[in-house]
Each structure stands twice: as structure tokens, then as C-alpha cells.
Amino acid sequence: MAVTSLSDIVDAERDPWRDPPIRITGLMVQYFEVCKRELWFMSRGIDIDRGSVNIRRGTRVDETSYRDKRQSFQVNGRIAIDVLDDSGDIMEVKVSSKLEEPPKLQLLYYLWYLETVLDIEKDGVLAYPQERKRERVKLDDENRARIEAVLRGIIEVVEADVPPELEKKPVCDSCLYQDICWM
């Protein structure tokens, strides 16, 4: 199997006549941080029950928060912006800050994608409305290098012939893929 580079993906994303070899989404970025095995299953079209309690709860918070500012939209089928707030910042709305790193990386990917592919520079805000908490997120050089390392890691996982090694984590008990992993 050919190894895809990040520049191959960026070049294809910038060209409206080409499909990228791997369509990296914000959800894939989250999965990479939480569980690379989950990412591998998802990349193979092994889908989960979208009607689960956790998925429905997250959808409800996402749909009911910031209704007065709601301007959600998709960009190229890769990023799903929850809210573009009054100051022009990209806002990502989450239920809980329990797992802070995955949504932060997701938002960094959105900022990176907008800047790298579309030449749009924005800042971001992670919002946890039920906790009345917000965190500003900027795509500085350190975060740019960090998200690019994650993207290269996603490419490696997705292009692998077999899923990553099974590793028991605290999130396994609530993972929608647990039946596949632990059978």
C-alpha cells in the first residue's frame, strides 16, 4: 500500500477536481486521540449505534445551545462548525470537559483546515454550555505542529492493514465499539 503524505492530502483538498486519498474529518481527529483502534474501525465503515444515549445527549446539547447565534455549517464534508460567533470565532460545543484534549484537537483541526486549505485564519472557542465554561484556542506554531503530527498519525492508522493493538482504557466501558474489541 502506498504511503500517503499530509502534503498529498492538502494538495488534493485545494484542488476542486481531485479527491484526497484520505478524507480526514474532525471526528477522526477525536478518535485518534481517544482510541486509535476506534479510528481504524470507523475508517473501514464499521459504524456504531448513533441512537445511543451518549450520542443523543451530545446531539441535544449541540442543537439547543447558542440557538440565538446558531450558524452551523459543513465545509467540504470535513469539518462541521457548530457556531460562528459574533466575533467571527469558530465555536465547538461539547457536553462535557471531562475529555478536554480530543475536542481541543478537533477544533485545532478545523482551524488548521480553514487556514491551510482555504486560506482563512480564525481563532476558536471550546464551549461547554452545561458547565458554563469556555476555552480560547489559537492555531499558533506549537499547535500547528501538534495537529500536523496527529494528522500524520491518522494517515498511518487508516492505511494500516490491521487495527492497532487492543489496549484497555477507562473510556472502553462507554465506547460504542467495545463489543467489537472485547469479543
Short mmCIF file of N, CA and C in Angstrom, two decimals:
data_model
loop_
_atom_site.label_atom_id
_atom_site.label_comp_id
_atom_site.label_asym_id
_atom_site.label_seq_id
_atom_site.Cartn_x
_atom_site.Cartn_y
_atom_site.Cartn_z
N MET A 1 0.85 -1.19 0.00
CA MET A 1 0.00 0.00 0.00
C MET A 1 0.89 1.24 0.00
N ALA A 2 0.51 2.20 -0.83
CA ALA A 2 1.26 3.45 -0.90
C ALA A 2 1.05 4.26 0.37
N VAL A 3 2.09 4.94 0.77
CA VAL A 3 2.00 5.78 1.95
C VAL A 3 1.60 7.18 1.51
N THR A 4 0.54 7.67 2.11
CA THR A 4 0.02 9.00 1.79
C THR A 4 0.71 10.02 2.68
N SER A 5 1.10 11.14 2.09
CA SER A 5 1.70 12.20 2.89
C SER A 5 0.64 13.27 3.18
N LEU A 6 0.90 14.05 4.19
CA LEU A 6 0.00 15.15 4.53
C LEU A 6 -0.07 16.15 3.38
N SER A 7 1.04 16.38 2.72
CA SER A 7 1.03 17.33 1.59
C SER A 7 0.19 16.79 0.43
N ASP A 8 0.15 15.45 0.23
CA ASP A 8 -0.74 14.87 -0.79
C ASP A 8 -2.19 15.22 -0.49
N ILE A 9 -2.55 15.12 0.77
CA ILE A 9 -3.93 15.41 1.17
C ILE A 9 -4.24 16.89 1.00
N VAL A 10 -3.33 17.75 1.45
CA VAL A 10 -3.55 19.20 1.33
C VAL A 10 -3.67 19.60 -0.15
N ASP A 11 -2.78 19.09 -0.99
CA ASP A 11 -2.83 19.42 -2.41
C ASP A 11 -4.17 19.00 -3.02
N ALA A 12 -4.64 17.81 -2.68
CA ALA A 12 -5.91 17.33 -3.21
C ALA A 12 -7.09 18.13 -2.66
N GLU A 13 -7.02 18.51 -1.38
CA GLU A 13 -8.10 19.31 -0.78
C GLU A 13 -8.20 20.68 -1.44
N ARG A 14 -7.09 21.24 -1.87
CA ARG A 14 -7.08 22.57 -2.51
C ARG A 14 -7.57 22.53 -3.96
N ASP A 15 -7.54 21.35 -4.55
CA ASP A 15 -7.92 21.19 -5.96
C ASP A 15 -9.36 20.68 -6.05
N PRO A 16 -10.28 21.49 -6.56
CA PRO A 16 -11.68 21.06 -6.60
C PRO A 16 -11.94 19.87 -7.52
N TRP A 17 -10.98 19.50 -8.35
CA TRP A 17 -11.16 18.41 -9.29
C TRP A 17 -10.55 17.10 -8.80
N ARG A 18 -9.94 17.12 -7.61
CA ARG A 18 -9.31 15.90 -7.08
C ARG A 18 -9.94 15.50 -5.76
N ASP A 19 -10.02 14.21 -5.54
CA ASP A 19 -10.44 13.70 -4.24
C ASP A 19 -9.18 13.38 -3.45
N PRO A 20 -9.16 13.76 -2.17
CA PRO A 20 -7.99 13.43 -1.36
C PRO A 20 -7.93 11.92 -1.14
N PRO A 21 -6.72 11.37 -0.99
CA PRO A 21 -6.58 9.93 -0.77
C PRO A 21 -7.24 9.47 0.54
N ILE A 22 -7.27 10.35 1.52
CA ILE A 22 -7.94 10.09 2.79
C ILE A 22 -8.72 11.34 3.15
N ARG A 23 -9.99 11.18 3.45
CA ARG A 23 -10.84 12.30 3.83
C ARG A 23 -10.84 12.41 5.36
N ILE A 24 -9.97 13.22 5.89
CA ILE A 24 -9.85 13.35 7.34
C ILE A 24 -10.94 14.29 7.86
N THR A 25 -11.66 13.84 8.88
CA THR A 25 -12.73 14.63 9.48
C THR A 25 -12.39 14.96 10.93
N GLY A 26 -13.16 15.87 11.50
CA GLY A 26 -12.97 16.23 12.90
C GLY A 26 -13.19 15.04 13.83
N LEU A 27 -14.15 14.19 13.50
CA LEU A 27 -14.41 13.00 14.31
C LEU A 27 -13.21 12.06 14.30
N MET A 28 -12.55 11.95 13.16
CA MET A 28 -11.35 11.11 13.08
C MET A 28 -10.25 11.65 13.99
N VAL A 29 -10.13 12.96 14.08
CA VAL A 29 -9.13 13.57 14.95
C VAL A 29 -9.44 13.21 16.41
N GLN A 30 -10.71 13.30 16.79
CA GLN A 30 -11.09 12.93 18.16
C GLN A 30 -10.80 11.45 18.42
N TYR A 31 -11.18 10.59 17.49
CA TYR A 31 -10.95 9.15 17.66
C TYR A 31 -9.46 8.85 17.79
N PHE A 32 -8.63 9.55 17.02
CA PHE A 32 -7.19 9.31 17.10
C PHE A 32 -6.69 9.57 18.52
N GLU A 33 -7.19 10.61 19.13
CA GLU A 33 -6.74 10.95 20.48
C GLU A 33 -7.30 9.99 21.52
N VAL A 34 -8.53 9.58 21.35
CA VAL A 34 -9.18 8.71 22.35
C VAL A 34 -8.75 7.27 22.17
N CYS A 35 -8.85 6.76 20.93
CA CYS A 35 -8.54 5.34 20.69
C CYS A 35 -8.27 5.13 19.21
N LYS A 36 -7.04 4.80 18.90
CA LYS A 36 -6.66 4.59 17.51
C LYS A 36 -7.37 3.39 16.89
N ARG A 37 -7.71 2.43 17.72
CA ARG A 37 -8.45 1.25 17.24
C ARG A 37 -9.86 1.66 16.78
N GLU A 38 -10.49 2.54 17.55
CA GLU A 38 -11.80 3.07 17.20
C GLU A 38 -11.71 3.80 15.85
N LEU A 39 -10.66 4.57 15.66
CA LEU A 39 -10.42 5.27 14.39
C LEU A 39 -10.31 4.27 13.24
N TRP A 40 -9.56 3.20 13.44
CA TRP A 40 -9.36 2.21 12.39
C TRP A 40 -10.69 1.58 11.99
N PHE A 41 -11.53 1.20 12.99
CA PHE A 41 -12.84 0.61 12.69
C PHE A 41 -13.71 1.60 11.91
N MET A 42 -13.75 2.83 12.38
CA MET A 42 -14.56 3.85 11.73
C MET A 42 -14.10 4.09 10.29
N SER A 43 -12.78 4.07 10.07
CA SER A 43 -12.26 4.30 8.72
C SER A 43 -12.61 3.16 7.76
N ARG A 44 -13.00 2.03 8.29
CA ARG A 44 -13.40 0.87 7.48
C ARG A 44 -14.91 0.79 7.29
N GLY A 45 -15.61 1.82 7.76
CA GLY A 45 -17.06 1.83 7.59
C GLY A 45 -17.79 0.98 8.60
N ILE A 46 -17.10 0.55 9.64
CA ILE A 46 -17.75 -0.21 10.71
C ILE A 46 -18.39 0.83 11.61
N ASP A 47 -19.67 1.02 11.46
CA ASP A 47 -20.37 2.12 12.11
C ASP A 47 -20.90 1.70 13.47
N ILE A 48 -21.25 2.69 14.26
CA ILE A 48 -21.75 2.47 15.61
C ILE A 48 -23.22 2.86 15.68
N ASP A 49 -23.83 2.56 16.78
CA ASP A 49 -25.23 2.88 17.00
C ASP A 49 -25.36 4.37 17.32
N ARG A 50 -25.77 5.14 16.35
CA ARG A 50 -25.90 6.59 16.53
C ARG A 50 -27.07 6.95 17.43
N GLY A 51 -27.89 5.97 17.82
CA GLY A 51 -29.03 6.24 18.69
C GLY A 51 -28.72 6.02 20.15
N SER A 52 -27.45 5.80 20.50
CA SER A 52 -27.10 5.54 21.90
C SER A 52 -27.36 6.79 22.76
N VAL A 53 -27.48 6.57 24.05
CA VAL A 53 -27.78 7.66 24.98
C VAL A 53 -26.73 8.77 24.90
N ASN A 54 -25.45 8.42 24.87
CA ASN A 54 -24.38 9.43 24.84
C ASN A 54 -24.42 10.24 23.55
N ILE A 55 -24.66 9.59 22.44
CA ILE A 55 -24.72 10.30 21.16
C ILE A 55 -25.94 11.23 21.14
N ARG A 56 -27.08 10.75 21.62
CA ARG A 56 -28.29 11.59 21.64
C ARG A 56 -28.11 12.78 22.56
N ARG A 57 -27.47 12.58 23.71
CA ARG A 57 -27.25 13.67 24.65
C ARG A 57 -26.36 14.75 24.04
N GLY A 58 -25.29 14.33 23.39
CA GLY A 58 -24.39 15.28 22.74
C GLY A 58 -25.08 16.05 21.63
N THR A 59 -25.90 15.35 20.86
CA THR A 59 -26.64 16.00 19.78
C THR A 59 -27.62 17.02 20.34
N ARG A 60 -28.28 16.68 21.44
CA ARG A 60 -29.26 17.60 22.04
C ARG A 60 -28.56 18.87 22.54
N VAL A 61 -27.44 18.73 23.23
CA VAL A 61 -26.71 19.90 23.72
C VAL A 61 -26.23 20.74 22.54
N ASP A 62 -25.72 20.07 21.52
CA ASP A 62 -25.23 20.79 20.34
C ASP A 62 -26.34 21.57 19.66
N GLU A 63 -27.53 20.97 19.55
CA GLU A 63 -28.63 21.62 18.83
C GLU A 63 -29.35 22.69 19.64
N THR A 64 -29.29 22.61 20.97
CA THR A 64 -30.07 23.55 21.78
C THR A 64 -29.23 24.69 22.36
N SER A 65 -27.93 24.57 22.35
CA SER A 65 -27.08 25.61 22.90
C SER A 65 -26.82 26.69 21.86
N TYR A 66 -26.75 27.92 22.31
CA TYR A 66 -26.42 29.06 21.46
C TYR A 66 -27.38 29.20 20.27
N ARG A 67 -28.66 28.91 20.50
CA ARG A 67 -29.65 28.99 19.41
C ARG A 67 -29.68 30.37 18.77
N ASP A 68 -29.51 31.42 19.58
CA ASP A 68 -29.55 32.77 19.04
C ASP A 68 -28.35 33.07 18.14
N LYS A 69 -27.27 32.32 18.30
CA LYS A 69 -26.06 32.54 17.50
C LYS A 69 -25.84 31.41 16.49
N ARG A 70 -26.73 30.45 16.46
CA ARG A 70 -26.54 29.24 15.68
C ARG A 70 -26.32 29.54 14.20
N GLN A 71 -25.17 29.18 13.72
CA GLN A 71 -24.84 29.29 12.31
C GLN A 71 -24.00 28.09 11.92
N SER A 72 -24.48 26.91 12.21
CA SER A 72 -23.67 25.72 11.93
C SER A 72 -23.63 25.44 10.43
N PHE A 73 -22.50 24.93 9.99
CA PHE A 73 -22.36 24.57 8.58
C PHE A 73 -21.20 23.61 8.40
N GLN A 74 -21.22 22.92 7.28
CA GLN A 74 -20.17 21.98 6.93
C GLN A 74 -19.26 22.63 5.89
N VAL A 75 -17.99 22.29 5.95
CA VAL A 75 -17.02 22.76 4.96
C VAL A 75 -16.40 21.54 4.30
N ASN A 76 -16.66 21.39 3.03
CA ASN A 76 -16.08 20.30 2.23
C ASN A 76 -16.34 18.91 2.81
N GLY A 77 -17.34 18.76 3.65
CA GLY A 77 -17.61 17.46 4.24
C GLY A 77 -16.54 17.01 5.22
N ARG A 78 -15.63 17.89 5.61
CA ARG A 78 -14.54 17.53 6.52
C ARG A 78 -14.75 18.11 7.91
N ILE A 79 -15.21 19.34 7.95
CA ILE A 79 -15.38 19.99 9.24
C ILE A 79 -16.82 20.46 9.38
N ALA A 80 -17.35 20.30 10.57
CA ALA A 80 -18.72 20.71 10.87
C ALA A 80 -18.64 21.77 11.96
N ILE A 81 -18.75 23.00 11.56
CA ILE A 81 -18.63 24.12 12.50
C ILE A 81 -19.97 24.27 13.22
N ASP A 82 -19.92 24.22 14.55
CA ASP A 82 -21.14 24.32 15.35
C ASP A 82 -21.69 25.74 15.33
N VAL A 83 -20.82 26.72 15.62
CA VAL A 83 -21.27 28.11 15.71
C VAL A 83 -20.14 29.00 15.22
N LEU A 84 -20.50 29.99 14.42
CA LEU A 84 -19.59 31.07 14.09
C LEU A 84 -20.09 32.24 14.90
N ASP A 85 -19.36 32.58 15.98
CA ASP A 85 -19.92 33.58 16.90
C ASP A 85 -19.79 35.00 16.35
N ASP A 86 -20.31 35.95 17.10
CA ASP A 86 -20.37 37.34 16.65
C ASP A 86 -19.00 37.93 16.33
N SER A 87 -17.96 37.45 17.01
CA SER A 87 -16.62 37.98 16.76
C SER A 87 -15.93 37.26 15.60
N GLY A 88 -16.60 36.27 15.02
CA GLY A 88 -16.02 35.53 13.90
C GLY A 88 -15.24 34.30 14.32
N ASP A 89 -15.20 34.02 15.62
CA ASP A 89 -14.50 32.83 16.09
C ASP A 89 -15.31 31.57 15.78
N ILE A 90 -14.60 30.49 15.56
CA ILE A 90 -15.21 29.18 15.34
C ILE A 90 -15.47 28.58 16.72
N MET A 91 -16.71 28.24 17.00
CA MET A 91 -17.05 27.70 18.31
C MET A 91 -17.42 26.23 18.17
N GLU A 92 -16.80 25.40 18.98
CA GLU A 92 -17.12 23.98 19.05
C GLU A 92 -17.83 23.74 20.38
N VAL A 93 -19.04 23.18 20.33
CA VAL A 93 -19.88 22.99 21.51
C VAL A 93 -19.80 21.53 21.93
N LYS A 94 -19.49 21.31 23.21
CA LYS A 94 -19.38 19.96 23.75
C LYS A 94 -20.19 19.83 25.03
N VAL A 95 -20.58 18.60 25.34
CA VAL A 95 -21.39 18.33 26.52
C VAL A 95 -20.58 18.50 27.80
N SER A 96 -19.35 17.99 27.77
CA SER A 96 -18.57 17.93 29.00
C SER A 96 -17.10 18.20 28.70
N SER A 97 -16.41 18.73 29.69
CA SER A 97 -14.97 18.95 29.56
C SER A 97 -14.19 17.78 30.15
N LYS A 98 -14.87 16.68 30.42
CA LYS A 98 -14.22 15.51 31.02
C LYS A 98 -13.02 15.06 30.19
N LEU A 99 -13.22 14.95 28.88
CA LEU A 99 -12.12 14.66 27.97
C LEU A 99 -11.82 15.94 27.20
N GLU A 100 -10.89 16.74 27.68
CA GLU A 100 -10.62 18.05 27.07
C GLU A 100 -9.78 17.96 25.80
N GLU A 101 -8.86 17.03 25.75
CA GLU A 101 -7.91 17.00 24.63
C GLU A 101 -8.55 16.65 23.28
N PRO A 102 -9.41 15.62 23.20
CA PRO A 102 -9.99 15.30 21.88
C PRO A 102 -10.77 16.45 21.25
N PRO A 103 -11.67 17.13 21.97
CA PRO A 103 -12.36 18.24 21.31
C PRO A 103 -11.43 19.42 20.99
N LYS A 104 -10.40 19.61 21.79
CA LYS A 104 -9.44 20.68 21.50
C LYS A 104 -8.70 20.38 20.20
N LEU A 105 -8.30 19.13 20.03
CA LEU A 105 -7.63 18.75 18.79
C LEU A 105 -8.58 18.85 17.60
N GLN A 106 -9.84 18.50 17.80
CA GLN A 106 -10.83 18.62 16.74
C GLN A 106 -10.93 20.09 16.30
N LEU A 107 -11.03 20.99 17.25
CA LEU A 107 -11.12 22.41 16.94
C LEU A 107 -9.83 22.90 16.28
N LEU A 108 -8.69 22.45 16.75
CA LEU A 108 -7.43 22.82 16.11
C LEU A 108 -7.40 22.33 14.66
N TYR A 109 -7.94 21.15 14.42
CA TYR A 109 -8.00 20.66 13.04
C TYR A 109 -8.87 21.57 12.18
N TYR A 110 -9.99 22.00 12.72
CA TYR A 110 -10.86 22.91 11.97
C TYR A 110 -10.11 24.20 11.62
N LEU A 111 -9.41 24.76 12.61
CA LEU A 111 -8.65 26.00 12.38
C LEU A 111 -7.53 25.76 11.36
N TRP A 112 -6.84 24.61 11.50
CA TRP A 112 -5.76 24.26 10.57
C TRP A 112 -6.31 24.08 9.16
N TYR A 113 -7.43 23.37 9.03
CA TYR A 113 -8.03 23.12 7.72
C TYR A 113 -8.42 24.44 7.06
N LEU A 114 -9.10 25.29 7.80
CA LEU A 114 -9.51 26.58 7.25
C LEU A 114 -8.30 27.38 6.78
N GLU A 115 -7.25 27.40 7.59
CA GLU A 115 -6.06 28.18 7.23
C GLU A 115 -5.26 27.53 6.10
N THR A 116 -4.99 26.24 6.21
CA THR A 116 -4.10 25.56 5.27
C THR A 116 -4.75 25.31 3.92
N VAL A 117 -6.01 24.92 3.93
CA VAL A 117 -6.68 24.56 2.68
C VAL A 117 -7.39 25.76 2.06
N LEU A 118 -8.03 26.59 2.88
CA LEU A 118 -8.88 27.66 2.35
C LEU A 118 -8.33 29.07 2.57
N ASP A 119 -7.15 29.19 3.20
CA ASP A 119 -6.54 30.49 3.49
C ASP A 119 -7.44 31.40 4.32
N ILE A 120 -8.13 30.81 5.28
CA ILE A 120 -9.00 31.57 6.19
C ILE A 120 -8.43 31.42 7.60
N GLU A 121 -8.01 32.51 8.19
CA GLU A 121 -7.45 32.47 9.54
C GLU A 121 -8.53 32.83 10.55
N LYS A 122 -8.74 31.95 11.50
CA LYS A 122 -9.74 32.13 12.55
C LYS A 122 -9.16 31.66 13.87
N ASP A 123 -9.75 32.15 14.94
CA ASP A 123 -9.48 31.61 16.26
C ASP A 123 -10.68 30.77 16.65
N GLY A 124 -10.53 30.02 17.73
CA GLY A 124 -11.61 29.13 18.14
C GLY A 124 -11.95 29.25 19.60
N VAL A 125 -13.11 28.72 19.92
CA VAL A 125 -13.58 28.67 21.30
C VAL A 125 -14.20 27.30 21.53
N LEU A 126 -13.74 26.61 22.56
CA LEU A 126 -14.39 25.38 23.00
C LEU A 126 -15.42 25.81 24.04
N ALA A 127 -16.66 25.41 23.85
CA ALA A 127 -17.72 25.82 24.76
C ALA A 127 -18.37 24.59 25.37
N TYR A 128 -18.52 24.64 26.69
CA TYR A 128 -19.19 23.60 27.45
C TYR A 128 -20.38 24.26 28.15
N PRO A 129 -21.52 24.44 27.45
CA PRO A 129 -22.62 25.23 27.98
C PRO A 129 -23.20 24.71 29.29
N GLN A 130 -23.25 23.41 29.48
CA GLN A 130 -23.80 22.87 30.73
C GLN A 130 -22.90 23.17 31.91
N GLU A 131 -21.62 23.38 31.65
CA GLU A 131 -20.67 23.72 32.71
C GLU A 131 -20.40 25.22 32.77
N ARG A 132 -20.98 25.97 31.86
CA ARG A 132 -20.74 27.40 31.74
C ARG A 132 -19.23 27.70 31.67
N LYS A 133 -18.58 26.97 30.78
CA LYS A 133 -17.14 27.06 30.65
C LYS A 133 -16.78 27.26 29.18
N ARG A 134 -15.74 28.07 28.95
CA ARG A 134 -15.22 28.32 27.61
C ARG A 134 -13.71 28.33 27.65
N GLU A 135 -13.12 27.92 26.55
CA GLU A 135 -11.66 27.94 26.43
C GLU A 135 -11.30 28.46 25.05
N ARG A 136 -10.46 29.48 25.01
CA ARG A 136 -9.99 30.03 23.73
C ARG A 136 -8.93 29.10 23.16
N VAL A 137 -8.95 28.93 21.85
CA VAL A 137 -8.00 28.05 21.18
C VAL A 137 -7.43 28.80 19.98
N LYS A 138 -6.11 28.84 19.90
CA LYS A 138 -5.43 29.53 18.78
C LYS A 138 -4.55 28.53 18.04
N LEU A 139 -4.45 28.73 16.75
CA LEU A 139 -3.57 27.90 15.93
C LEU A 139 -2.22 28.59 15.83
N ASP A 140 -1.43 28.46 16.89
CA ASP A 140 -0.07 29.02 16.87
C ASP A 140 0.87 27.95 16.31
N ASP A 141 2.15 28.26 16.24
CA ASP A 141 3.12 27.33 15.65
C ASP A 141 3.15 26.00 16.40
N GLU A 142 3.09 26.05 17.72
CA GLU A 142 3.13 24.82 18.51
C GLU A 142 1.90 23.95 18.23
N ASN A 143 0.72 24.57 18.21
CA ASN A 143 -0.50 23.81 17.94
C ASN A 143 -0.56 23.34 16.49
N ARG A 144 -0.01 24.11 15.58
CA ARG A 144 0.04 23.70 14.18
C ARG A 144 0.88 22.44 14.04
N ALA A 145 2.05 22.42 14.67
CA ALA A 145 2.92 21.24 14.62
C ALA A 145 2.23 20.05 15.28
N ARG A 146 1.54 20.32 16.35
CA ARG A 146 0.83 19.26 17.09
C ARG A 146 -0.27 18.64 16.23
N ILE A 147 -1.10 19.45 15.58
CA ILE A 147 -2.19 18.91 14.78
C ILE A 147 -1.65 18.21 13.54
N GLU A 148 -0.57 18.71 12.98
CA GLU A 148 0.02 18.04 11.82
C GLU A 148 0.58 16.67 12.20
N ALA A 149 1.13 16.54 13.40
CA ALA A 149 1.58 15.22 13.88
C ALA A 149 0.39 14.28 14.04
N VAL A 150 -0.72 14.79 14.56
CA VAL A 150 -1.93 13.99 14.70
C VAL A 150 -2.42 13.54 13.32
N LEU A 151 -2.43 14.43 12.36
CA LEU A 151 -2.90 14.10 11.01
C LEU A 151 -2.02 13.03 10.37
N ARG A 152 -0.72 13.13 10.56
CA ARG A 152 0.18 12.08 10.04
C ARG A 152 -0.10 10.76 10.75
N GLY A 153 -0.41 10.82 12.05
CA GLY A 153 -0.76 9.61 12.79
C GLY A 153 -2.06 9.00 12.29
N ILE A 154 -3.03 9.83 11.95
CA ILE A 154 -4.30 9.33 11.40
C ILE A 154 -4.05 8.61 10.09
N ILE A 155 -3.24 9.19 9.24
CA ILE A 155 -2.91 8.56 7.96
C ILE A 155 -2.31 7.17 8.20
N GLU A 156 -1.39 7.08 9.14
CA GLU A 156 -0.74 5.81 9.46
C GLU A 156 -1.76 4.77 9.94
N VAL A 157 -2.66 5.16 10.83
CA VAL A 157 -3.67 4.23 11.36
C VAL A 157 -4.61 3.78 10.25
N VAL A 158 -5.10 4.73 9.47
CA VAL A 158 -6.08 4.42 8.42
C VAL A 158 -5.48 3.53 7.34
N GLU A 159 -4.21 3.72 7.03
CA GLU A 159 -3.58 2.92 5.99
C GLU A 159 -3.09 1.55 6.47
N ALA A 160 -3.15 1.29 7.76
CA ALA A 160 -2.71 0.00 8.30
C ALA A 160 -3.67 -1.11 7.86
N ASP A 161 -3.13 -2.29 7.63
CA ASP A 161 -3.95 -3.43 7.22
C ASP A 161 -4.73 -4.06 8.37
N VAL A 162 -4.25 -3.87 9.58
CA VAL A 162 -4.92 -4.44 10.75
C VAL A 162 -5.12 -3.34 11.79
N PRO A 163 -6.10 -3.51 12.68
CA PRO A 163 -6.31 -2.48 13.71
C PRO A 163 -5.15 -2.44 14.69
N PRO A 164 -4.95 -1.29 15.32
CA PRO A 164 -3.92 -1.18 16.35
C PRO A 164 -4.19 -2.19 17.48
N GLU A 165 -3.17 -2.46 18.23
CA GLU A 165 -3.28 -3.39 19.37
C GLU A 165 -4.39 -2.97 20.32
N LEU A 166 -5.02 -3.95 20.89
CA LEU A 166 -6.06 -3.70 21.87
C LEU A 166 -5.42 -3.20 23.16
N GLU A 167 -5.96 -2.13 23.69
CA GLU A 167 -5.42 -1.51 24.89
C GLU A 167 -6.59 -1.09 25.77
N LYS A 168 -6.67 -1.63 26.97
CA LYS A 168 -7.77 -1.30 27.88
C LYS A 168 -7.57 0.11 28.43
N LYS A 169 -8.59 0.95 28.24
CA LYS A 169 -8.55 2.33 28.71
C LYS A 169 -9.82 2.60 29.51
N PRO A 170 -9.83 3.64 30.34
CA PRO A 170 -11.04 3.97 31.10
C PRO A 170 -12.25 4.24 30.20
N VAL A 171 -12.03 4.75 28.99
CA VAL A 171 -13.15 5.06 28.10
C VAL A 171 -13.75 3.83 27.46
N CYS A 172 -13.09 2.69 27.57
CA CYS A 172 -13.60 1.46 26.93
C CYS A 172 -15.00 1.09 27.42
N ASP A 173 -15.29 1.33 28.70
CA ASP A 173 -16.58 0.94 29.26
C ASP A 173 -17.75 1.67 28.62
N SER A 174 -17.51 2.88 28.11
CA SER A 174 -18.59 3.63 27.49
C SER A 174 -18.45 3.70 25.97
N CYS A 175 -17.46 3.03 25.42
CA CYS A 175 -17.22 3.07 23.97
C CYS A 175 -18.26 2.25 23.23
N LEU A 176 -18.73 2.80 22.14
CA LEU A 176 -19.73 2.11 21.34
C LEU A 176 -19.14 0.97 20.52
N TYR A 177 -17.81 0.87 20.45
CA TYR A 177 -17.15 -0.21 19.74
C TYR A 177 -16.71 -1.34 20.68
N GLN A 178 -17.01 -1.24 21.96
CA GLN A 178 -16.47 -2.20 22.93
C GLN A 178 -16.81 -3.66 22.61
N ASP A 179 -17.98 -3.91 22.04
CA ASP A 179 -18.35 -5.28 21.72
C ASP A 179 -17.44 -5.87 20.64
N ILE A 180 -17.01 -5.03 19.71
CA ILE A 180 -16.11 -5.50 18.65
C ILE A 180 -14.73 -5.80 19.23
N CYS A 181 -14.24 -4.93 20.09
CA CYS A 181 -12.89 -5.08 20.63
C CYS A 181 -12.78 -6.26 21.60
N TRP A 182 -13.77 -6.42 22.44
CA TRP A 182 -13.64 -7.34 23.56
C TRP A 182 -14.36 -8.67 23.37
N MET A 183 -14.74 -9.00 22.11
CA MET A 183 -15.40 -10.30 21.91
C MET A 183 -14.41 -11.40 21.75
#
